[in-house]
Coordinates of C-alpha atoms and ligand atoms in Angstrom, one line a residue:
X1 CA -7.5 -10.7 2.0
X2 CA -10.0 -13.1 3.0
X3 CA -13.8 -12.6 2.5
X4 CA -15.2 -12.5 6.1
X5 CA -18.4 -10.5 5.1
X6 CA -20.0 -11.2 1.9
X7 CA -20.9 -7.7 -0.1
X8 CA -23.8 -7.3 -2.4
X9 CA -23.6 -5.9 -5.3
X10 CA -26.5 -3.9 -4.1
X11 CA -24.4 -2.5 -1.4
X12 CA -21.9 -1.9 -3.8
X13 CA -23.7 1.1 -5.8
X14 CA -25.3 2.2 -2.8
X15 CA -21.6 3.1 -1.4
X16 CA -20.8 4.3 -4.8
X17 CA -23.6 6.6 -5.2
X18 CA -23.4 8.1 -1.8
X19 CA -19.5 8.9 -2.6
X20 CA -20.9 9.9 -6.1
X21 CA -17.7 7.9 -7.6
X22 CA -19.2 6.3 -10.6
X23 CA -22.1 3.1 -11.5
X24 CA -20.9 -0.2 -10.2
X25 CA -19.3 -2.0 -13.7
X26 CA -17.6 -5.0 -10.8
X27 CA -17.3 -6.2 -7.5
X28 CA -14.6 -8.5 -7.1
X29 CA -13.6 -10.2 -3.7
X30 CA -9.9 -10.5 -2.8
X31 CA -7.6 -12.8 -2.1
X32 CA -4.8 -12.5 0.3
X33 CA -4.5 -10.5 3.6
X34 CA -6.0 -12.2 7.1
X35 CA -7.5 -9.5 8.9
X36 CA -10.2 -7.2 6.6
X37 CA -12.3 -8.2 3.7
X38 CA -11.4 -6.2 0.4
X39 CA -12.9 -6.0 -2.9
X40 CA -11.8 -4.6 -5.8
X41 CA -14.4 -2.2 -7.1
X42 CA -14.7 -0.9 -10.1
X43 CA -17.0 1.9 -11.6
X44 CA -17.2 4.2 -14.8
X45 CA -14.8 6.6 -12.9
X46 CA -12.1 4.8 -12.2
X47 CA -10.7 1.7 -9.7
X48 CA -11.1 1.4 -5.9
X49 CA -10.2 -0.8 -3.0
X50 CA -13.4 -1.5 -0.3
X51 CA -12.3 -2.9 2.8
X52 CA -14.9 -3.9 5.7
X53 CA -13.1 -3.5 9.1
X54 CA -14.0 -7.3 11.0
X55 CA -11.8 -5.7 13.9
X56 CA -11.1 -2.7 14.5
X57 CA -14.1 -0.3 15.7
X58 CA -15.2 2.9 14.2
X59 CA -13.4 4.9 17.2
X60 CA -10.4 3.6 16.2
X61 CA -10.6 3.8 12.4
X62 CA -10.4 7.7 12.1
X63 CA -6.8 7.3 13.0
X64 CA -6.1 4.9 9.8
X65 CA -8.2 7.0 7.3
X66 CA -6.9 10.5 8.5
X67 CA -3.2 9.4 8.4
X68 CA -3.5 7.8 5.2
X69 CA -4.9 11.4 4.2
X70 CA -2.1 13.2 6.0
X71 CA 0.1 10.7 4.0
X72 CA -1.0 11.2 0.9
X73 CA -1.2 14.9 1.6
X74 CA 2.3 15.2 2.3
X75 CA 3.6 13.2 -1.0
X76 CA 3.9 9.6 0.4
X77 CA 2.2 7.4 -2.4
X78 CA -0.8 6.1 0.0
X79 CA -4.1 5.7 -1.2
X80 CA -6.5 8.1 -0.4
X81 CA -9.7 7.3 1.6
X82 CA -12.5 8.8 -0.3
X83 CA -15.5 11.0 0.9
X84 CA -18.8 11.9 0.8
X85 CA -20.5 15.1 0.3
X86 CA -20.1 15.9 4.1
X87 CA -15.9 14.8 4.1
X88 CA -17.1 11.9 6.2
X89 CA -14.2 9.2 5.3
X90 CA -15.2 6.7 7.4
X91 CA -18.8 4.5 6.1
X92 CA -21.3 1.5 7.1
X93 CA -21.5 -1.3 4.2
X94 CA -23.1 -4.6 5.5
X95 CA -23.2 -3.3 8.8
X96 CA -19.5 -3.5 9.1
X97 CA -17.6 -0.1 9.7
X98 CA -16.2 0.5 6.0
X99 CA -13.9 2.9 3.9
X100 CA -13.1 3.3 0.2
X101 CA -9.5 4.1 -1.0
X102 CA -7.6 4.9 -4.7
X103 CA -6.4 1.8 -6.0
X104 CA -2.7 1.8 -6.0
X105 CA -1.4 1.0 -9.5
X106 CA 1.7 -2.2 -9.9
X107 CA 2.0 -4.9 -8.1
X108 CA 3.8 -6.4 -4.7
X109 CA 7.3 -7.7 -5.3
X110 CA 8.0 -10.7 -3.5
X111 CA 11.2 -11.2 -4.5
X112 CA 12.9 -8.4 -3.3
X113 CA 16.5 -7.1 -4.6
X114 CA 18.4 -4.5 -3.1
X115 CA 16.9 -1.8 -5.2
X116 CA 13.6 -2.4 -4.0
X117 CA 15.0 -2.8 0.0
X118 CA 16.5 0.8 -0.5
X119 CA 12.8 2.3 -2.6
X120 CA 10.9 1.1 1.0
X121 CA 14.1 2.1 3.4
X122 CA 14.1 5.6 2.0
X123 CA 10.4 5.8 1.6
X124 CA 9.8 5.0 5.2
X125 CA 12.0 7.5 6.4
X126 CA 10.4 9.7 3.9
X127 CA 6.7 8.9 5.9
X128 CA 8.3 8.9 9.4
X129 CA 9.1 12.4 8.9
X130 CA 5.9 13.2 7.2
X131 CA 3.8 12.0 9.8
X132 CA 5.8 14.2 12.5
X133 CA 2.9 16.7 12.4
X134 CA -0.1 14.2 12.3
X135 CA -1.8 15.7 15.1
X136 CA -4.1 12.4 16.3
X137 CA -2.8 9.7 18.8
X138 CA -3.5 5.9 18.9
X139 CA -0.9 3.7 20.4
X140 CA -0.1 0.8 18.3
X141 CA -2.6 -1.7 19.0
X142 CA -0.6 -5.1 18.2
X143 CA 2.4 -3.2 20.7
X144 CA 3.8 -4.8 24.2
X145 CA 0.3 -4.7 26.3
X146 CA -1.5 -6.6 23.4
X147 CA 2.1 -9.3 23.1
X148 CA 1.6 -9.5 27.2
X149 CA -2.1 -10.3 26.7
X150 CA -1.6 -12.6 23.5
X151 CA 0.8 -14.8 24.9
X152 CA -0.6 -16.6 28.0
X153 CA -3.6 -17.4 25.4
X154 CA -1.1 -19.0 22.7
X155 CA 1.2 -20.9 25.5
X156 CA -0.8 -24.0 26.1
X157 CA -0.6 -24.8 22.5
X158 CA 3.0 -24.8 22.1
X159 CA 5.6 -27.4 22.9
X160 CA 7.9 -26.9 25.8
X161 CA 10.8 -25.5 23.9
X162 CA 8.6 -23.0 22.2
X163 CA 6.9 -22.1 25.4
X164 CA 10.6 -21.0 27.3
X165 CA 11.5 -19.3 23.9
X166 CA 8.2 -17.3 24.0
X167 CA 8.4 -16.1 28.2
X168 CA 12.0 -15.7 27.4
X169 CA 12.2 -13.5 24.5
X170 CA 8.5 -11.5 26.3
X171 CA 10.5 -10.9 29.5
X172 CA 13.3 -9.5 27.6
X173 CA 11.2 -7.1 25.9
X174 CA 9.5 -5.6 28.6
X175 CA 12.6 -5.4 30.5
X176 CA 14.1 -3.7 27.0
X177 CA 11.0 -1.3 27.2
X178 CA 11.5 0.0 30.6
X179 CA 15.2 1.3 30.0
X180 CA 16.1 5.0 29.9
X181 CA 17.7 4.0 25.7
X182 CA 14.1 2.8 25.0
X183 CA 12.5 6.1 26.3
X184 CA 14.9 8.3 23.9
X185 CA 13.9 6.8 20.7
X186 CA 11.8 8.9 18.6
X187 CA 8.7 7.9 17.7
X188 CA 5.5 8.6 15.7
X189 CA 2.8 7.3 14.0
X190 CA 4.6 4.5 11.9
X191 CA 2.9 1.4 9.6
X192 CA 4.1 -1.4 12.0
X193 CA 3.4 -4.1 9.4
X194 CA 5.4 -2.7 5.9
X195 CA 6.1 -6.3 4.4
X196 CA 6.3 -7.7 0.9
X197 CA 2.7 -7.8 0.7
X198 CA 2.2 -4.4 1.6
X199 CA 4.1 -2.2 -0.7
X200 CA 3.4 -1.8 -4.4
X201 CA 6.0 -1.3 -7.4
X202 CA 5.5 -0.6 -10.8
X203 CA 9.1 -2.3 -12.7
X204 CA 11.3 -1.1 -10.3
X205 CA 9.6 2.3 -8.9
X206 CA 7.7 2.0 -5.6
X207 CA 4.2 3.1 -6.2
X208 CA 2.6 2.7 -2.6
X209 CA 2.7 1.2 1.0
X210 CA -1.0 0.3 1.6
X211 CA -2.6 -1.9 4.7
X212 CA -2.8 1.2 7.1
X213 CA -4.8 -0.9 9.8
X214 CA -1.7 -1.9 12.1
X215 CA -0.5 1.7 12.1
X216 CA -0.3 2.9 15.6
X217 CA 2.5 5.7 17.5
X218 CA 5.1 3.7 17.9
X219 CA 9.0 3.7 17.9
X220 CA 10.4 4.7 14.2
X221 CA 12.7 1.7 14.8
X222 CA 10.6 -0.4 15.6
X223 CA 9.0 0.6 12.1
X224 CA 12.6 -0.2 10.6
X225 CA 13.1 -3.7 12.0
X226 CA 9.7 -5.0 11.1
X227 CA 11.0 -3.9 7.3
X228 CA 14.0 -5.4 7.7
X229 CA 13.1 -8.9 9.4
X230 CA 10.5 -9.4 6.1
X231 CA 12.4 -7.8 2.8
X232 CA 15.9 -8.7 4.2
X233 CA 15.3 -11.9 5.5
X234 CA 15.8 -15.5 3.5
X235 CA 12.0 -17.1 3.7
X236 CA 13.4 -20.3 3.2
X237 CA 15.3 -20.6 6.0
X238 CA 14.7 -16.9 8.1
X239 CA 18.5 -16.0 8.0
X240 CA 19.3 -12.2 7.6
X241 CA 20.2 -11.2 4.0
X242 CA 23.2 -8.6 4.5
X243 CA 23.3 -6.9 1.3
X244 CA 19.7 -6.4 1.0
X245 CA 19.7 -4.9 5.1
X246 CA 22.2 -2.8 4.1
X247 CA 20.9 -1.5 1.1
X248 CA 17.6 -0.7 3.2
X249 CA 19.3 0.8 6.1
X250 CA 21.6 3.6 4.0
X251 CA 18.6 4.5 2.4
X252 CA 17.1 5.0 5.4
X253 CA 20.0 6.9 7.0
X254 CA 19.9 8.8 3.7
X255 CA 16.9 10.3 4.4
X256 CA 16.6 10.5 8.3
X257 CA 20.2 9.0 10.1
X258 CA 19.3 6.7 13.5
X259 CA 20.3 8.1 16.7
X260 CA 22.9 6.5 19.2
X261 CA 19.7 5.3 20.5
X262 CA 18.4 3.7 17.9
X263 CA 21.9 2.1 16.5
X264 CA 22.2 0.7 20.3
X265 CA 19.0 -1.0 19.9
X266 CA 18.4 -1.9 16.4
X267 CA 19.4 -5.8 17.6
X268 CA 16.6 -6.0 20.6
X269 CA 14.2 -4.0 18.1
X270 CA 14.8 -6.6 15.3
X271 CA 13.9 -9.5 17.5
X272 CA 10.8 -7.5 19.0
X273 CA 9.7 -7.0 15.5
X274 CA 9.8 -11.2 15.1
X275 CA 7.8 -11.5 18.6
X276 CA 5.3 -9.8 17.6
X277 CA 4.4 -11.5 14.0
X278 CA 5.3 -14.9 15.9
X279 CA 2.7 -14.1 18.3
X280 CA 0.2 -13.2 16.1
X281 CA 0.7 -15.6 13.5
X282 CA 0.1 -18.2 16.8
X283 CA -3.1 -16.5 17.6
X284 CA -4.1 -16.4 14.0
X285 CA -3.3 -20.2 13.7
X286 CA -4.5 -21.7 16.7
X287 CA -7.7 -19.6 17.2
X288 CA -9.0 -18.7 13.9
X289 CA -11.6 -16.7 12.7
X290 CA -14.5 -18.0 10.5
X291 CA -13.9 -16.9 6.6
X292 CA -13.9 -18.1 2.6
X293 CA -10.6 -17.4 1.2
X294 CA -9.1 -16.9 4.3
X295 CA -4.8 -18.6 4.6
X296 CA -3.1 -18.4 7.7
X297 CA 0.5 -17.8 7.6
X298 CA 3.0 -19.8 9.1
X299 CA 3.9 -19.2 12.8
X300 CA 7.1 -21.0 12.5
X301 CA 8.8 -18.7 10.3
X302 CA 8.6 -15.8 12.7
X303 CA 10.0 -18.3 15.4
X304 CA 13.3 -18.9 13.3
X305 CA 13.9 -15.2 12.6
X306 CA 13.4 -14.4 16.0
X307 CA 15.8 -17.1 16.6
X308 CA 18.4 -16.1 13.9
X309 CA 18.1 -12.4 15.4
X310 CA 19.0 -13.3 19.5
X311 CA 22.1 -16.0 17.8
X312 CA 23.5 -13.4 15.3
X313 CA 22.5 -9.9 16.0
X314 CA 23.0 -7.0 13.3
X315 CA 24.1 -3.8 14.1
X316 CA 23.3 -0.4 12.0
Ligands
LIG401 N1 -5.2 0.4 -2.2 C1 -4.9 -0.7 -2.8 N2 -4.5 -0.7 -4.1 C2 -4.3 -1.8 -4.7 N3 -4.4 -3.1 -4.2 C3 -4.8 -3.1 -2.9 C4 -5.1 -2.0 -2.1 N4 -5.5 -2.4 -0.9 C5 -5.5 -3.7 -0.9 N5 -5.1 -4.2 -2.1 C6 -5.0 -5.6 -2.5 O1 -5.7 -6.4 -1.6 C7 -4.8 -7.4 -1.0 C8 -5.2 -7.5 0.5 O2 -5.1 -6.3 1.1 P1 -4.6 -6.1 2.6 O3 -4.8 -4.7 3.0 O4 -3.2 -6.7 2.7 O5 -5.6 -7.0 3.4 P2 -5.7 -7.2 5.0 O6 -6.1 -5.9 5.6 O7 -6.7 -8.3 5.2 O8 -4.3 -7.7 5.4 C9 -3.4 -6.8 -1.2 O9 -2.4 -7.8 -1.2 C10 -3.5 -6.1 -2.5 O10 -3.4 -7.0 -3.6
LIG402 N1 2.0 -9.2 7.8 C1 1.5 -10.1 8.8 C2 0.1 -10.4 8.8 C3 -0.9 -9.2 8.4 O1 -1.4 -9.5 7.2 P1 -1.4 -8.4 6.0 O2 -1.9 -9.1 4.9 O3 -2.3 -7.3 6.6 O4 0.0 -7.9 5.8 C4 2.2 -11.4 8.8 O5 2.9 -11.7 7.8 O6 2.1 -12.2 9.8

């Protein structure tokens, strides 16, 4: 991530010492990620991740830490938020809402084959039905209320081509979310942002899906299509990658199969999963937040896929 609050290392044993985890032996800051700052920290028991929440509140937090506990709780290799002597999960370092998690062992693969597409298609399913009985509710917070808010603030700084694409593709998704097919899709608490960068292998095993803090109840396909539009998708050039979607979505199905629901709208799913990381990624670049270390990612990526999705849709 980027460093948007600096940490002391004097803050750094204090947190240790009231989660009673070990004496501080480093505090490094980390690179990559845009929306929390994250150090590695390291004591005589053992490695951790601190993350400082820069935007999300501490109401909304408990949602994150608890489902990451439920997670990891129900076999899905999360890491686990640690806690004090009173169970409290959720802390104050710099005066920033804060949490401390396991550090997840291996290492993202950003080159996806197949192998790994079909470890993080059946792995998802494997969460999705795991998180069934998570008993708190949050909506997703980066879902259709947040793309109708986003949007009118992004407009002004497009071009005129990008602008129709953008109302275009925003009126077909709310018109999309009003229909009866819409309303039968299952849905739960999914990760709503499961890309390369997210997910952690050792050689070729998946050892984790980290980055909780988009999580929100949403549509399980939904959940799908963001996966698929990042580990089956070309960067280069955005075009779908068939043999790596495929691999991902009979994993999938091995696990949990899609409805008739969700088969009929797996194409309008895949292009609201590149909306909303076009979106964002416009609000990111165009009206950035103060921070060392911090790299935007490029907007017009998302704006191909979503392009590539409405020319050429994929069916399950
Ligand atoms: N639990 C974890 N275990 C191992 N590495 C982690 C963990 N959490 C974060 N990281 C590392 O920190 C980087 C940034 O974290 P991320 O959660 O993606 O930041 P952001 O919330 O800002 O997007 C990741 O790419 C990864 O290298
Ligand atoms: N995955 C999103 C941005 C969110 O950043 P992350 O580091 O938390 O995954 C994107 O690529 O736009």
């Amino acid at each position: 991530m980027a460093v948007f609050t600096e940490v002391s290392k004097k803050d750094a044993r204090e947190v240790l010492r009231r989660l009673q985890i070990g004496e501080l032996v480093e505090l490094r800051g980390i690179e990559g990620g845009i929306e929390n700052t994250n150090y590695f920290l390291t004591s005589t028991q053992g490695e951790f991740v601190l993350t400082l929440f820069e935007r999300l509140t501490a109401e909304q937090l408990p949602f994150y830490l608890h489902l990451m506990k439920h997670l990891a709780h129900g076999g899905i290799p999360v890491p686990e938020p640690r806690g004090d002597k009173y169970g409290e999960i959720l802390h104050t370092v710099a005066g920033k809402p804060a949490a401390v998690v396991s550090k997840l062992r291996g290492k993202s693969q950003l080159a996806p084959e197949p192998v790994h597409c079909a470890a993080v298609g059946a792995m998802l399913a494997r969460m999705h039905l795991v998180g069934r009985d998570y008993d708190r509710h949050q909506p997703n917070l980066r879902g259709l209320p947040w793309w109708n808010e986003t949007v009118p603030v992004v407009l002004p700084h497009l071009d005129a081509a990008q602008a129709a694409l953008l109302q275009s593709e925003l009126a077909y998704q709310n018109h999309v979310a009003a229909s009866s097919t819409y309303a039968a899709l299952p849905r739960g608490p999914v990760h709503a942002d499961l890309f390369r960068d997210n997910v952690m292998f050792a050689e070729d095993t998946l050892t984790g899906f980290f980055d909780f803090y988009f999580a929100g109840v949403d549509t399980w396909l939904f959940d799908l299509a963001v996966c698929l539009n990042d580990w089956c998708i070309d960067l280069p050039t955005g075009a779908h990658h068939a043999e790596r979607a495929a691999a991902m979505l009979t994993a999938y199905q091995s696990v949990r199969q899609l409805t008739a629901a969700e088969r009929e709208l797996l194409p309008a799913m895949l292009r609201a999963g590149a909306l909303r990381f076009w979106i964002s990624r416009l609000w990111d670049f165009y009206l950035p937040r103060e921070a060392s270390m911090l790299k935007p990612h490029d907007p017009t990526h998302f704006e191909r896929v979503l392009q590539g999705r409405i020319a050429n849709p994929v069916h399950a």
